Amino acid sequence: MSDPVLAPWLEAALDRGLVHRAHALLLHGPGPLGQFELAAALARAWLCENPHQGRSCGACAACHLFDQHSHPDFKLLLPEALREPLGWAAPADDEDEAEGGGSKSKAKPSREIRIDEVRAAIDWGQRTSARARAKVLVIHPAEAMNPSAANALLKTLEEPPGALRLLLTAHDPEALLPTVRSRCQRVAIGVPPRTEALDWLRAQGLAEPEVLWAAAGGLPQAALAWHQEGIDAAAWRRVPADVRRGAAKTLAAWPLPRVVDALQRLCHDLLAIAVGGEPRYFEASWLEPLRQPRAPAVDALVTLERELRVAARHDDHPWHAALRVEALLARMAALWHTARVVPAAASRALDTLPGR
């Protein structure tokens, strides 16, 4: 298997990472820009037994083990909720624990990296390298460590045992503890130019990539993720009109977190226009019908934006998705005083968290 092909904007970041001799690197960029792919490429190169110009060869036993997710000198700390999307199954010992834990195996996947996981990784890092080259610990994303987990990592970040090297990823380094940031050398990933991003998205099979590129705020990895969820340019164009009519057909087919995200972006653009700015995620012409016969009041939009922020914090709860979308659209429709009567169940879904 050849060395994995990275997005163009990651190639330069990979070169910068490879020349670092620091034992801990923080890979960061303003949003999803391929931090995990870059971390995997660096780890593969460090573990490769026949590297070429610092990069992994893709042919040695170490590269094969890495590609099979079974290299004994590589450990990945991920929140449970990210394992399936990234294609990394839980380690065998974690699976055994879940199977023997009864109800634990049925629990909602965690979005956190917990202190017991960090401690287990530290213990693993203190063991001798199995293949006598290096040991690599990747923590993605580092923001997912709760404060106790982050504090437990500090001594290892400062003085890693033996040949251990650490790779942390982040969207916002400032969200990390200062004591974590100060112990890492940074490798920044820049947002690619529009032309480069659109060319890459076309190569990934996106038609009209400029629509989802703008919808994702200029982050091509995010646009690709939307495409993989079944969202296309035509569906994104329909969002403003569907919201104005309270029609749930388009949004009901999307994952609930994506629905909340889309409504937040629509609210942002309506607020931007209301104060004399330019929309960011939707074309202005698509938003014009939402301003007729009159535009929503700014104070109403501010209130809605605050409510959607709260909704986004709870979008992983086991809502009845159809009712949740209906409730959110009814709330949006109230901006134009055309809200239909909200079913009682939908109202409860909007206002009340499960179990409360």
mmCIF file of C-alpha atoms in Angstrom:
data_model
loop_
_atom_site.group_PDB
_atom_site.id
_atom_site.type_symbol
_atom_site.label_atom_id
_atom_site.label_comp_id
_atom_site.label_asym_id
_atom_site.label_seq_id
_atom_site.Cartn_x
_atom_site.Cartn_y
_atom_site.Cartn_z
ATOM 1 C CA MET A 1 0.000 0.000 0.000
ATOM 2 C CA SER A 2 1.432 3.388 -0.974
ATOM 3 C CA ASP A 3 1.722 6.374 1.287
ATOM 4 C CA PRO A 4 -1.817 7.822 1.781
ATOM 5 C CA VAL A 5 -2.611 10.804 -0.435
ATOM 6 C CA LEU A 6 -3.249 13.904 1.641
ATOM 7 C CA ALA A 7 -5.193 16.997 0.680
ATOM 8 C CA PRO A 8 -2.824 19.583 -0.866
ATOM 9 C CA TRP A 9 -2.968 21.964 2.097
ATOM 10 C CA LEU A 10 -1.878 19.133 4.420
ATOM 11 C CA GLU A 11 1.262 18.294 2.445
ATOM 12 C CA ALA A 12 3.105 21.417 3.571
ATOM 13 C CA ALA A 13 1.959 20.875 7.164
ATOM 14 C CA LEU A 14 3.245 17.282 6.988
ATOM 15 C CA ASP A 15 6.665 18.516 5.846
ATOM 16 C CA ARG A 16 6.774 20.969 8.768
ATOM 17 C CA GLY A 17 5.783 18.261 11.198
ATOM 18 C CA LEU A 18 8.415 15.834 9.946
ATOM 19 C CA VAL A 19 11.295 18.248 10.542
ATOM 20 C CA HIS A 20 10.260 18.800 14.162
ATOM 21 C CA ARG A 21 12.284 16.928 16.733
ATOM 22 C CA ALA A 22 9.921 17.835 19.563
ATOM 23 C CA HIS A 23 8.389 14.943 21.459
ATOM 24 C CA ALA A 24 4.928 16.596 21.506
ATOM 25 C CA LEU A 25 3.254 18.362 18.589
ATOM 26 C CA LEU A 26 -0.060 20.223 18.553
ATOM 27 C CA LEU A 27 -1.693 20.110 15.092
ATOM 28 C CA HIS A 28 -4.294 22.838 14.850
ATOM 29 C CA GLY A 29 -6.456 24.712 12.387
ATOM 30 C CA PRO A 30 -9.608 26.861 12.519
ATOM 31 C CA GLY A 31 -12.123 24.056 12.085
ATOM 32 C CA PRO A 32 -11.990 20.625 10.464
ATOM 33 C CA LEU A 33 -9.076 20.869 8.019
ATOM 34 C CA GLY A 34 -7.708 17.329 8.205
ATOM 35 C CA GLN A 35 -6.023 17.377 11.614
ATOM 36 C CA PHE A 36 -6.704 13.677 12.129
ATOM 37 C CA GLU A 37 -5.399 12.702 8.672
ATOM 38 C CA LEU A 38 -2.250 14.750 9.296
ATOM 39 C CA ALA A 39 -1.707 13.107 12.691
ATOM 40 C CA ALA A 40 -2.093 9.655 11.134
ATOM 41 C CA ALA A 41 0.391 10.505 8.363
ATOM 42 C CA LEU A 42 2.971 11.753 10.879
ATOM 43 C CA ALA A 43 2.516 8.710 13.115
ATOM 44 C CA ARG A 44 2.856 6.368 10.135
ATOM 45 C CA ALA A 45 6.075 8.113 9.060
ATOM 46 C CA TRP A 46 7.596 7.988 12.558
ATOM 47 C CA LEU A 47 6.845 4.268 12.856
ATOM 48 C CA CYS A 48 7.892 3.342 9.311
ATOM 49 C CA GLU A 49 10.924 1.022 9.189
ATOM 50 C CA ASN A 50 12.061 2.129 5.732
ATOM 51 C CA PRO A 51 11.182 5.840 5.413
ATOM 52 C CA HIS A 52 11.951 7.804 2.239
ATOM 53 C CA GLN A 53 12.857 11.465 2.790
ATOM 54 C CA GLY A 54 11.163 11.228 6.153
ATOM 55 C CA ARG A 55 7.867 9.891 4.810
ATOM 56 C CA SER A 56 6.463 6.420 5.277
ATOM 57 C CA CYS A 57 7.258 3.870 2.565
ATOM 58 C CA GLY A 58 3.871 2.161 2.617
ATOM 59 C CA ALA A 59 5.491 -1.240 2.024
ATOM 60 C CA CYS A 60 7.237 -2.292 5.239
ATOM 61 C CA ALA A 61 5.729 -4.437 7.972
ATOM 62 C CA ALA A 62 5.249 -1.407 10.224
ATOM 63 C CA CYS A 63 3.233 0.449 7.557
ATOM 64 C CA HIS A 64 1.118 -2.646 6.979
ATOM 65 C CA LEU A 65 0.414 -2.995 10.702
ATOM 66 C CA PHE A 66 -0.471 0.693 10.924
ATOM 67 C CA ASP A 67 -2.880 0.456 7.987
ATOM 68 C CA GLN A 68 -4.544 -2.539 9.653
ATOM 69 C CA HIS A 69 -4.926 -0.530 12.893
ATOM 70 C CA SER A 70 -2.866 -3.143 14.725
ATOM 71 C CA HIS A 71 0.588 -1.579 15.195
ATOM 72 C CA PRO A 72 1.653 -2.378 18.783
ATOM 73 C CA ASP A 73 3.549 0.906 19.112
ATOM 74 C CA PHE A 74 0.644 3.143 18.087
ATOM 75 C CA LYS A 75 -2.179 4.208 20.376
ATOM 76 C CA LEU A 76 -5.116 6.444 19.511
ATOM 77 C CA LEU A 77 -7.291 8.232 22.062
ATOM 78 C CA LEU A 78 -10.636 9.176 20.537
ATOM 79 C CA PRO A 79 -14.025 9.938 22.039
ATOM 80 C CA GLU A 80 -16.300 6.943 21.544
ATOM 81 C CA ALA A 81 -18.582 9.086 19.365
ATOM 82 C CA LEU A 82 -15.790 9.594 16.798
ATOM 83 C CA ARG A 83 -14.586 6.023 16.431
ATOM 84 C CA GLU A 84 -17.177 4.878 13.912
ATOM 85 C CA PRO A 85 -17.110 8.067 11.755
ATOM 86 C CA LEU A 86 -13.303 7.871 11.536
ATOM 87 C CA GLY A 87 -13.245 4.126 10.933
ATOM 88 C CA TRP A 88 -11.257 3.213 14.055
ATOM 89 C CA ALA A 89 -12.914 0.481 16.093
ATOM 90 C CA ALA A 90 -12.437 0.413 19.856
ATOM 91 C CA PRO A 91 -9.405 -1.590 21.065
ATOM 92 C CA ALA A 92 -10.136 -5.213 21.916
ATOM 93 C CA ASP A 93 -9.821 -4.691 25.669
ATOM 94 C CA ASP A 94 -12.348 -1.835 25.533
ATOM 95 C CA GLU A 95 -14.774 -4.017 23.556
ATOM 96 C CA ASP A 96 -14.455 -6.822 26.087
ATOM 97 C CA GLU A 97 -15.165 -4.406 28.910
ATOM 98 C CA ALA A 98 -18.276 -3.111 27.113
ATOM 99 C CA GLU A 99 -19.554 -6.651 26.489
ATOM 100 C CA GLY A 100 -19.114 -7.573 30.121
ATOM 101 C CA GLY A 101 -20.591 -4.349 31.413
ATOM 102 C CA GLY A 102 -24.188 -5.042 30.488
ATOM 103 C CA SER A 103 -25.901 -1.683 30.220
ATOM 104 C CA LYS A 104 -22.608 0.122 29.607
ATOM 105 C CA SER A 105 -22.449 -1.276 26.076
ATOM 106 C CA LYS A 106 -25.803 0.364 25.344
ATOM 107 C CA ALA A 107 -24.841 3.781 26.701
ATOM 108 C CA LYS A 108 -24.727 6.806 24.439
ATOM 109 C CA PRO A 109 -21.216 7.135 22.925
ATOM 110 C CA SER A 110 -19.190 9.638 24.917
ATOM 111 C CA ARG A 111 -17.846 12.848 23.408
ATOM 112 C CA GLU A 112 -15.129 13.058 26.074
ATOM 113 C CA ILE A 113 -11.695 11.539 26.539
ATOM 114 C CA ARG A 114 -11.728 10.473 30.178
ATOM 115 C CA ILE A 115 -8.994 10.336 32.778
ATOM 116 C CA ASP A 116 -8.966 6.524 32.935
ATOM 117 C CA GLU A 117 -8.272 6.401 29.189
ATOM 118 C CA VAL A 118 -5.395 8.871 29.546
ATOM 119 C CA ARG A 119 -3.916 6.935 32.468
ATOM 120 C CA ALA A 120 -4.103 3.685 30.482
ATOM 121 C CA ALA A 121 -2.308 5.402 27.575
ATOM 122 C CA ILE A 122 0.389 6.696 29.931
ATOM 123 C CA ASP A 123 0.948 3.164 31.256
ATOM 124 C CA TRP A 124 1.166 1.889 27.671
ATOM 125 C CA GLY A 125 3.707 4.603 26.824
ATOM 126 C CA GLN A 126 6.026 3.451 29.605
ATOM 127 C CA ARG A 127 6.406 -0.020 28.115
ATOM 128 C CA THR A 128 9.291 -0.881 25.802
ATOM 129 C CA SER A 129 8.685 -0.368 22.089
ATOM 130 C CA ALA A 130 7.587 -3.660 20.509
ATOM 131 C CA ARG A 131 9.346 -2.996 17.182
ATOM 132 C CA ALA A 132 12.255 -0.985 18.585
ATOM 133 C CA ARG A 133 11.645 2.170 16.547
ATOM 134 C CA ALA A 134 9.247 4.527 18.340
ATOM 135 C CA LYS A 135 5.939 4.731 20.155
ATOM 136 C CA VAL A 136 3.285 7.234 19.076
ATOM 137 C CA LEU A 137 0.246 8.417 21.019
ATOM 138 C CA VAL A 138 -2.369 10.453 19.118
ATOM 139 C CA ILE A 139 -5.074 12.375 21.020
ATOM 140 C CA HIS A 140 -7.865 13.611 18.747
ATOM 141 C CA PRO A 141 -9.232 16.118 19.454
ATOM 142 C CA ALA A 142 -7.341 17.347 22.488
ATOM 143 C CA GLU A 143 -10.311 19.579 23.386
ATOM 144 C CA ALA A 144 -12.225 16.371 24.178
ATOM 145 C CA MET A 145 -10.056 15.729 27.258
ATOM 146 C CA ASN A 146 -11.880 16.812 30.374
ATOM 147 C CA PRO A 147 -9.784 18.882 32.835
ATOM 148 C CA SER A 148 -8.849 15.869 34.957
ATOM 149 C CA ALA A 149 -7.672 13.943 31.890
ATOM 150 C CA ALA A 150 -5.664 16.915 30.607
ATOM 151 C CA ASN A 151 -3.960 17.391 33.989
ATOM 152 C CA ALA A 152 -3.111 13.689 34.150
ATOM 153 C CA LEU A 153 -1.237 14.040 30.842
ATOM 154 C CA LEU A 154 0.984 16.960 31.855
ATOM 155 C CA LYS A 155 3.964 15.055 33.248
ATOM 156 C CA THR A 156 4.076 12.760 30.216
ATOM 157 C CA LEU A 157 3.905 15.768 27.881
ATOM 158 C CA GLU A 158 6.841 17.347 29.686
ATOM 159 C CA GLU A 159 8.988 14.222 30.092
ATOM 160 C CA PRO A 160 7.756 11.388 27.855
ATOM 161 C CA PRO A 161 9.303 8.001 28.670
ATOM 162 C CA GLY A 162 11.674 6.320 26.235
ATOM 163 C CA ALA A 163 10.853 6.751 22.560
ATOM 164 C CA LEU A 164 7.287 7.995 23.095
ATOM 165 C CA ARG A 165 6.089 10.869 20.889
ATOM 166 C CA LEU A 166 2.708 12.560 21.240
ATOM 167 C CA LEU A 167 0.437 14.173 18.649
ATOM 168 C CA LEU A 168 -2.467 16.312 19.825
ATOM 169 C CA THR A 169 -5.013 17.854 17.465
ATOM 170 C CA ALA A 170 -7.237 20.866 18.015
ATOM 171 C CA HIS A 171 -9.537 23.313 16.277
ATOM 172 C CA ASP A 172 -8.936 25.972 18.919
ATOM 173 C CA PRO A 173 -5.680 25.733 20.906
ATOM 174 C CA GLU A 174 -6.958 28.425 23.250
ATOM 175 C CA ALA A 175 -9.601 25.961 24.448
ATOM 176 C CA LEU A 176 -6.821 23.788 25.881
ATOM 177 C CA LEU A 177 -5.229 24.260 29.280
ATOM 178 C CA PRO A 178 -2.255 26.668 29.049
ATOM 179 C CA THR A 179 -0.131 23.980 30.687
ATOM 180 C CA VAL A 180 -0.969 21.609 27.804
ATOM 181 C CA ARG A 181 -0.287 24.208 25.096
ATOM 182 C CA SER A 182 3.040 25.228 26.592
ATOM 183 C CA ARG A 183 4.358 21.665 26.481
ATOM 184 C CA CYS A 184 3.749 21.221 22.746
ATOM 185 C CA GLN A 185 5.321 22.602 19.589
ATOM 186 C CA ARG A 186 2.645 23.870 17.201
ATOM 187 C CA VAL A 187 2.050 22.904 13.585
ATOM 188 C CA ALA A 188 -0.606 25.166 12.094
ATOM 189 C CA ILE A 189 -2.876 24.101 9.214
ATOM 190 C CA GLY A 190 -4.021 27.041 7.136
ATOM 191 C CA VAL A 191 -7.376 27.370 5.389
ATOM 192 C CA PRO A 192 -6.710 26.590 1.714
ATOM 193 C CA PRO A 193 -7.394 29.186 -1.011
ATOM 194 C CA ARG A 194 -10.810 28.959 -2.649
ATOM 195 C CA THR A 195 -9.510 27.615 -5.979
ATOM 196 C CA GLU A 196 -7.448 24.887 -4.325
ATOM 197 C CA ALA A 197 -10.335 23.864 -2.075
ATOM 198 C CA LEU A 198 -12.845 23.730 -4.945
ATOM 199 C CA ASP A 199 -10.493 21.695 -7.142
ATOM 200 C CA TRP A 200 -10.027 19.200 -4.318
ATOM 201 C CA LEU A 201 -13.771 18.962 -3.676
ATOM 202 C CA ARG A 202 -14.439 18.316 -7.368
ATOM 203 C CA ALA A 203 -11.880 15.514 -7.256
ATOM 204 C CA GLN A 204 -13.844 14.025 -4.339
ATOM 205 C CA GLY A 205 -16.966 13.892 -6.522
ATOM 206 C CA LEU A 206 -18.859 17.037 -5.479
ATOM 207 C CA ALA A 207 -20.997 18.715 -8.111
ATOM 208 C CA GLU A 208 -21.192 22.516 -7.672
ATOM 209 C CA PRO A 209 -18.638 22.385 -4.862
ATOM 210 C CA GLU A 210 -18.750 26.152 -4.427
ATOM 211 C CA VAL A 211 -22.195 25.874 -2.795
ATOM 212 C CA LEU A 212 -21.200 23.470 -0.016
ATOM 213 C CA TRP A 213 -17.777 25.160 0.288
ATOM 214 C CA ALA A 214 -19.538 28.437 1.153
ATOM 215 C CA ALA A 215 -22.093 26.628 3.324
ATOM 216 C CA ALA A 216 -19.245 25.120 5.345
ATOM 217 C CA GLY A 217 -17.561 28.482 5.861
ATOM 218 C CA GLY A 218 -14.703 27.765 3.444
ATOM 219 C CA LEU A 219 -13.669 24.530 5.185
ATOM 220 C CA PRO A 220 -13.370 21.837 2.480
ATOM 221 C CA GLN A 221 -13.206 18.894 4.896
ATOM 222 C CA ALA A 222 -16.514 20.005 6.415
ATOM 223 C CA ALA A 223 -18.060 20.379 2.952
ATOM 224 C CA LEU A 224 -16.953 16.842 2.097
ATOM 225 C CA ALA A 225 -18.487 15.521 5.337
ATOM 226 C CA TRP A 226 -21.814 17.123 4.397
ATOM 227 C CA HIS A 227 -21.635 15.566 0.938
ATOM 228 C CA GLN A 228 -21.011 12.163 2.511
ATOM 229 C CA GLU A 229 -24.131 12.657 4.632
ATOM 230 C CA GLY A 230 -26.181 13.054 1.454
ATOM 231 C CA ILE A 231 -26.424 16.856 1.432
ATOM 232 C CA ASP A 232 -25.923 18.417 -1.996
ATOM 233 C CA ALA A 233 -26.016 21.905 -3.507
ATOM 234 C CA ALA A 234 -29.681 21.623 -4.513
ATOM 235 C CA ALA A 235 -30.727 20.694 -0.980
ATOM 236 C CA TRP A 236 -28.752 23.607 0.515
ATOM 237 C CA ARG A 237 -30.415 26.047 -1.889
ATOM 238 C CA ARG A 238 -33.834 24.851 -0.730
ATOM 239 C CA VAL A 239 -33.184 25.492 2.971
ATOM 240 C CA PRO A 240 -34.236 29.193 3.161
ATOM 241 C CA ALA A 241 -37.474 28.680 1.206
ATOM 242 C CA ASP A 242 -38.325 25.516 3.142
ATOM 243 C CA VAL A 243 -37.778 27.296 6.448
ATOM 244 C CA ARG A 244 -39.968 30.198 5.324
ATOM 245 C CA ARG A 245 -42.768 27.757 4.476
ATOM 246 C CA GLY A 246 -42.189 25.551 7.494
ATOM 247 C CA ALA A 247 -41.639 22.596 5.156
ATOM 248 C CA ALA A 248 -39.662 19.789 6.771
ATOM 249 C CA LYS A 249 -39.154 17.513 3.765
ATOM 250 C CA THR A 250 -35.543 18.501 3.001
ATOM 251 C CA LEU A 251 -34.289 18.940 6.562
ATOM 252 C CA ALA A 252 -36.039 15.840 7.905
ATOM 253 C CA ALA A 253 -33.672 13.666 5.852
ATOM 254 C CA TRP A 254 -30.565 15.171 7.509
ATOM 255 C CA PRO A 255 -28.895 14.170 10.794
ATOM 256 C CA LEU A 256 -30.384 16.287 13.574
ATOM 257 C CA PRO A 257 -27.070 18.019 14.468
ATOM 258 C CA ARG A 258 -26.800 19.106 10.826
ATOM 259 C CA VAL A 259 -30.353 20.537 10.918
ATOM 260 C CA VAL A 260 -29.540 22.648 13.976
ATOM 261 C CA ASP A 261 -26.264 23.737 12.354
ATOM 262 C CA ALA A 262 -28.049 24.760 9.130
ATOM 263 C CA LEU A 263 -30.598 26.819 11.058
ATOM 264 C CA GLN A 264 -27.806 28.527 12.985
ATOM 265 C CA ARG A 265 -26.095 29.456 9.724
ATOM 266 C CA LEU A 266 -29.349 30.765 8.275
ATOM 267 C CA CYS A 267 -29.945 32.852 11.396
ATOM 268 C CA HIS A 268 -26.368 34.202 11.161
ATOM 269 C CA ASP A 269 -26.887 35.330 7.564
ATOM 270 C CA LEU A 270 -30.243 36.962 8.307
ATOM 271 C CA LEU A 271 -28.621 38.865 11.164
ATOM 272 C CA ALA A 272 -25.709 39.900 8.942
ATOM 273 C CA ILE A 273 -28.080 41.353 6.327
ATOM 274 C CA ALA A 274 -30.199 43.026 9.019
ATOM 275 C CA VAL A 275 -27.200 45.038 10.238
ATOM 276 C CA GLY A 276 -25.935 45.907 6.773
ATOM 277 C CA GLY A 277 -23.457 43.066 6.268
ATOM 278 C CA GLU A 278 -23.113 40.297 3.704
ATOM 279 C CA PRO A 279 -24.331 36.719 4.120
ATOM 280 C CA ARG A 280 -21.646 34.072 4.520
ATOM 281 C CA TYR A 281 -23.313 30.690 4.071
ATOM 282 C CA PHE A 282 -26.188 31.394 1.648
ATOM 283 C CA GLU A 283 -26.384 33.546 -1.453
ATOM 284 C CA ALA A 284 -28.185 36.829 -0.851
ATOM 285 C CA SER A 285 -30.747 36.114 -3.593
ATOM 286 C CA TRP A 286 -31.855 32.932 -1.791
ATOM 287 C CA LEU A 287 -32.540 34.956 1.358
ATOM 288 C CA GLU A 288 -34.533 37.744 -0.267
ATOM 289 C CA PRO A 289 -37.900 35.888 0.002
ATOM 290 C CA LEU A 290 -37.302 35.667 3.758
ATOM 291 C CA ARG A 291 -37.279 39.465 3.885
ATOM 292 C CA GLN A 292 -40.644 39.866 2.187
ATOM 293 C CA PRO A 293 -43.034 41.442 2.900
ATOM 294 C CA ARG A 294 -40.806 42.527 5.783
ATOM 295 C CA ALA A 295 -37.572 41.309 7.325
ATOM 296 C CA PRO A 296 -37.539 39.621 10.761
ATOM 297 C CA ALA A 297 -36.764 41.981 13.641
ATOM 298 C CA VAL A 298 -33.160 42.025 14.813
ATOM 299 C CA ASP A 299 -34.080 41.393 18.443
ATOM 300 C CA ALA A 300 -36.134 38.351 17.393
ATOM 301 C CA LEU A 301 -33.175 37.000 15.433
ATOM 302 C CA VAL A 302 -30.840 37.527 18.398
ATOM 303 C CA THR A 303 -33.246 35.611 20.653
ATOM 304 C CA LEU A 304 -33.511 32.824 18.094
ATOM 305 C CA GLU A 305 -29.723 32.618 17.740
ATOM 306 C CA ARG A 306 -29.428 32.174 21.507
ATOM 307 C CA GLU A 307 -32.063 29.411 21.491
ATOM 308 C CA LEU A 308 -30.330 27.583 18.641
ATOM 309 C CA ARG A 309 -27.041 27.694 20.537
ATOM 310 C CA VAL A 310 -28.753 25.918 23.426
ATOM 311 C CA ALA A 311 -30.315 23.419 21.011
ATOM 312 C CA ALA A 312 -26.880 22.672 19.507
ATOM 313 C CA ARG A 313 -25.500 21.735 22.939
ATOM 314 C CA HIS A 314 -28.172 19.035 23.267
ATOM 315 C CA ASP A 315 -28.421 17.741 19.703
ATOM 316 C CA ASP A 316 -27.002 14.345 20.722
ATOM 317 C CA HIS A 317 -29.928 13.541 23.016
ATOM 318 C CA PRO A 318 -32.266 10.770 21.839
ATOM 319 C CA TRP A 319 -34.900 13.102 20.458
ATOM 320 C CA HIS A 320 -37.758 11.972 18.252
ATOM 321 C CA ALA A 321 -36.053 13.440 15.184
ATOM 322 C CA ALA A 322 -39.175 14.219 13.144
ATOM 323 C CA LEU A 323 -40.851 16.034 16.042
ATOM 324 C CA ARG A 324 -37.654 17.888 16.841
ATOM 325 C CA VAL A 325 -37.331 19.179 13.270
ATOM 326 C CA GLU A 326 -41.027 20.181 13.253
ATOM 327 C CA ALA A 327 -40.558 22.094 16.498
ATOM 328 C CA LEU A 328 -37.462 23.900 15.262
ATOM 329 C CA LEU A 329 -39.158 24.901 12.002
ATOM 330 C CA ALA A 330 -42.232 26.098 13.866
ATOM 331 C CA ARG A 331 -39.971 28.255 16.008
ATOM 332 C CA MET A 332 -38.290 29.672 12.910
ATOM 333 C CA ALA A 333 -41.636 30.334 11.225
ATOM 334 C CA ALA A 334 -42.634 32.479 14.194
ATOM 335 C CA LEU A 335 -40.188 35.096 12.876
ATOM 336 C CA TRP A 336 -42.704 35.917 10.163
ATOM 337 C CA HIS A 337 -45.773 35.433 12.353
ATOM 338 C CA THR A 338 -46.868 32.538 10.191
ATOM 339 C CA ALA A 339 -46.195 29.768 12.649
ATOM 340 C CA ARG A 340 -48.599 26.899 12.500
ATOM 341 C CA VAL A 341 -49.986 25.508 15.732
ATOM 342 C CA VAL A 342 -47.136 23.591 17.307
ATOM 343 C CA PRO A 343 -48.127 20.055 18.344
ATOM 344 C CA ALA A 344 -47.809 19.561 22.091
ATOM 345 C CA ALA A 345 -45.227 16.806 21.658
ATOM 346 C CA ALA A 346 -43.157 19.009 19.358
ATOM 347 C CA SER A 347 -43.292 21.860 21.842
ATOM 348 C CA ARG A 348 -42.052 19.596 24.597
ATOM 349 C CA ALA A 349 -39.258 18.347 22.312
ATOM 350 C CA LEU A 350 -38.095 21.906 21.766
ATOM 351 C CA ASP A 351 -38.253 23.036 25.366
ATOM 352 C CA THR A 352 -37.507 19.982 27.495
ATOM 353 C CA LEU A 353 -34.551 17.615 27.647
ATOM 354 C CA PRO A 354 -35.263 13.890 27.993
ATOM 355 C CA GLY A 355 -35.510 12.656 31.539
ATOM 356 C CA ARG A 356 -36.200 16.042 33.066
#
